[in-house]
Every structure is written in C-alpha cells, then in structure tokens.
Amino acid sequence: MKKFIDIKDAVAVMAKLVNSKRVEGVLYVDENTGRLTFKAYNRQSRVRERDRLVRKLPWGWVKESHERIKVHASLPKEVGTADMMWLLDENTRDAKNALIERELDNLF
C-alpha cells in the first residue's frame, strides 16, 4: 500500500536531509484534510553561560550564575558530627565573606 505524506516546511526538512542530518518530528493524521502529515520539530541548541567561580573554599565553593548565588559544601564523614557542624558554620562564614568581598570589588 502506498501512502502520501504532506510535509510541513518541506524546504527546511529537505535541507537537513541533504546535509545527512536526522529530522525529528511528529507524524499524524490531519483533522481537517484526513491526510498523513509530518511536522518537523524546531530544535534549537541552548547556549548557557557557565557559572563564574567567586571563591574556592576549603570544603567547597561559591559560584555565581546569571540568576543565583550557589554555595557547595562537601565534608568527610570521619570528622564526626560536632566537628562537621563547626565546619559547616565555618564554610558558611567563608561564603558570606566571599560575597561581601565580591560586592566591594564591584563597588570600586
């Protein structure tokens, strides 16, 4: 059995096929015409700016993205709970100081 397929935006689809590219899309039966139709997805690559390192901390880092300030801490388990709580406080204090220095650098 032979079927005919309507291709929406056939010029763009053929340009990709000629360049040996794969074309992703959806194949469906059109409600109005009842014909088999192919509609290619409009895939666009997302280019995202990398996070900027504000400061490297002894147990992690502070980074700045376009919308957020990120603080990461990774502590070894063998230090114990009491020391771990103290290290977390120190890490947070260092992160706060890094943010203050970042603001002062931006001011002057």
Coordinates of C-alpha atoms in Angstrom, one line a residue:
M1 CA 0.0 0.0 0.0
K2 CA 1.3 3.4 -1.0
K3 CA 0.8 6.4 1.3
F4 CA 1.4 10.1 0.6
I5 CA 2.8 12.2 3.4
D6 CA 2.3 16.0 3.5
I7 CA 5.5 17.6 4.9
K8 CA 5.1 21.0 6.5
D9 CA 8.0 23.3 5.8
A10 CA 9.4 20.8 3.2
V11 CA 12.3 23.1 2.2
A12 CA 13.8 23.1 5.6
V13 CA 13.3 19.4 6.1
M14 CA 14.9 18.6 2.7
A15 CA 17.8 20.9 3.5
K16 CA 18.5 18.9 6.6
L17 CA 18.2 15.6 4.8
V18 CA 20.5 16.7 2.0
N19 CA 23.1 17.5 4.7
S20 CA 22.7 14.0 6.1
K21 CA 21.0 15.2 9.2
R22 CA 18.3 13.5 11.1
V23 CA 14.9 15.2 11.2
E24 CA 12.8 14.7 14.4
G25 CA 9.2 15.4 14.3
V26 CA 5.7 14.1 14.6
L27 CA 3.7 12.1 12.1
Y28 CA -0.1 12.5 12.4
V29 CA -3.4 12.4 10.5
D30 CA -4.6 15.9 9.9
E31 CA -8.1 16.5 11.3
N32 CA -9.2 18.8 8.5
T33 CA -7.9 17.0 5.5
G34 CA -7.6 13.5 6.8
R35 CA -4.2 13.2 5.2
L36 CA -1.0 11.8 6.8
T37 CA 1.2 14.8 7.8
F38 CA 4.8 15.2 9.0
K39 CA 5.7 18.3 11.1
A40 CA 9.4 18.7 12.0
Y41 CA 10.3 19.8 15.5
N42 CA 12.1 23.2 15.7
R43 CA 15.0 22.1 17.8
Q44 CA 17.3 24.9 18.9
S45 CA 20.5 24.4 20.9
R46 CA 20.6 26.0 24.3
V47 CA 23.7 28.0 24.9
R48 CA 24.1 28.8 28.6
E49 CA 26.7 30.9 30.3
R50 CA 28.9 28.9 32.6
D51 CA 28.9 29.7 36.3
R52 CA 31.6 32.1 37.5
L53 CA 33.7 31.0 40.5
V54 CA 33.6 33.6 43.2
R55 CA 35.8 31.7 45.7
K56 CA 37.1 28.2 46.3
L57 CA 36.5 27.3 49.9
P58 CA 38.3 24.6 51.9
W59 CA 35.3 22.3 51.8
G60 CA 33.5 23.5 48.7
W61 CA 33.0 26.6 46.5
V62 CA 30.9 29.7 45.9
K63 CA 29.7 30.3 42.4
E64 CA 27.6 33.0 40.6
S65 CA 25.2 32.2 37.8
H66 CA 23.0 34.5 35.8
E67 CA 20.2 34.3 38.4
R68 CA 21.7 32.7 41.5
I69 CA 24.5 32.5 44.0
K70 CA 25.5 28.9 44.6
V71 CA 27.2 27.6 47.7
H72 CA 28.5 24.0 47.8
A73 CA 30.0 22.1 50.8
S74 CA 31.2 18.6 50.9
L75 CA 32.6 17.3 54.2
P76 CA 34.2 14.0 55.0
K77 CA 32.1 11.7 57.3
E78 CA 35.0 10.7 59.5
V79 CA 35.3 14.2 61.1
G80 CA 32.3 13.5 63.4
T81 CA 29.0 15.3 64.0
A82 CA 30.3 18.0 66.3
D83 CA 33.2 18.9 64.1
M84 CA 31.0 18.7 61.0
M85 CA 28.6 21.2 62.4
W86 CA 31.5 23.5 63.2
L87 CA 33.0 23.1 59.7
L88 CA 29.6 23.9 58.2
D89 CA 29.4 27.1 60.2
E90 CA 33.0 28.0 59.1
N91 CA 32.1 27.2 55.5
T92 CA 29.0 29.4 55.6
R93 CA 31.0 32.2 57.2
D94 CA 33.7 32.0 54.5
A95 CA 31.0 32.0 51.8
K96 CA 29.4 35.1 53.3
N97 CA 32.8 36.8 53.4
A98 CA 33.4 35.9 49.8
L99 CA 30.1 37.6 48.8
I100 CA 31.0 40.7 50.8
E101 CA 34.3 40.9 49.0
R102 CA 32.6 40.4 45.7
E103 CA 30.3 43.3 46.4
L104 CA 33.2 45.5 47.5
D105 CA 35.1 44.6 44.3
N106 CA 32.1 45.6 42.2
L107 CA 31.8 48.9 44.0
F108 CA 35.3 50.1 43.4

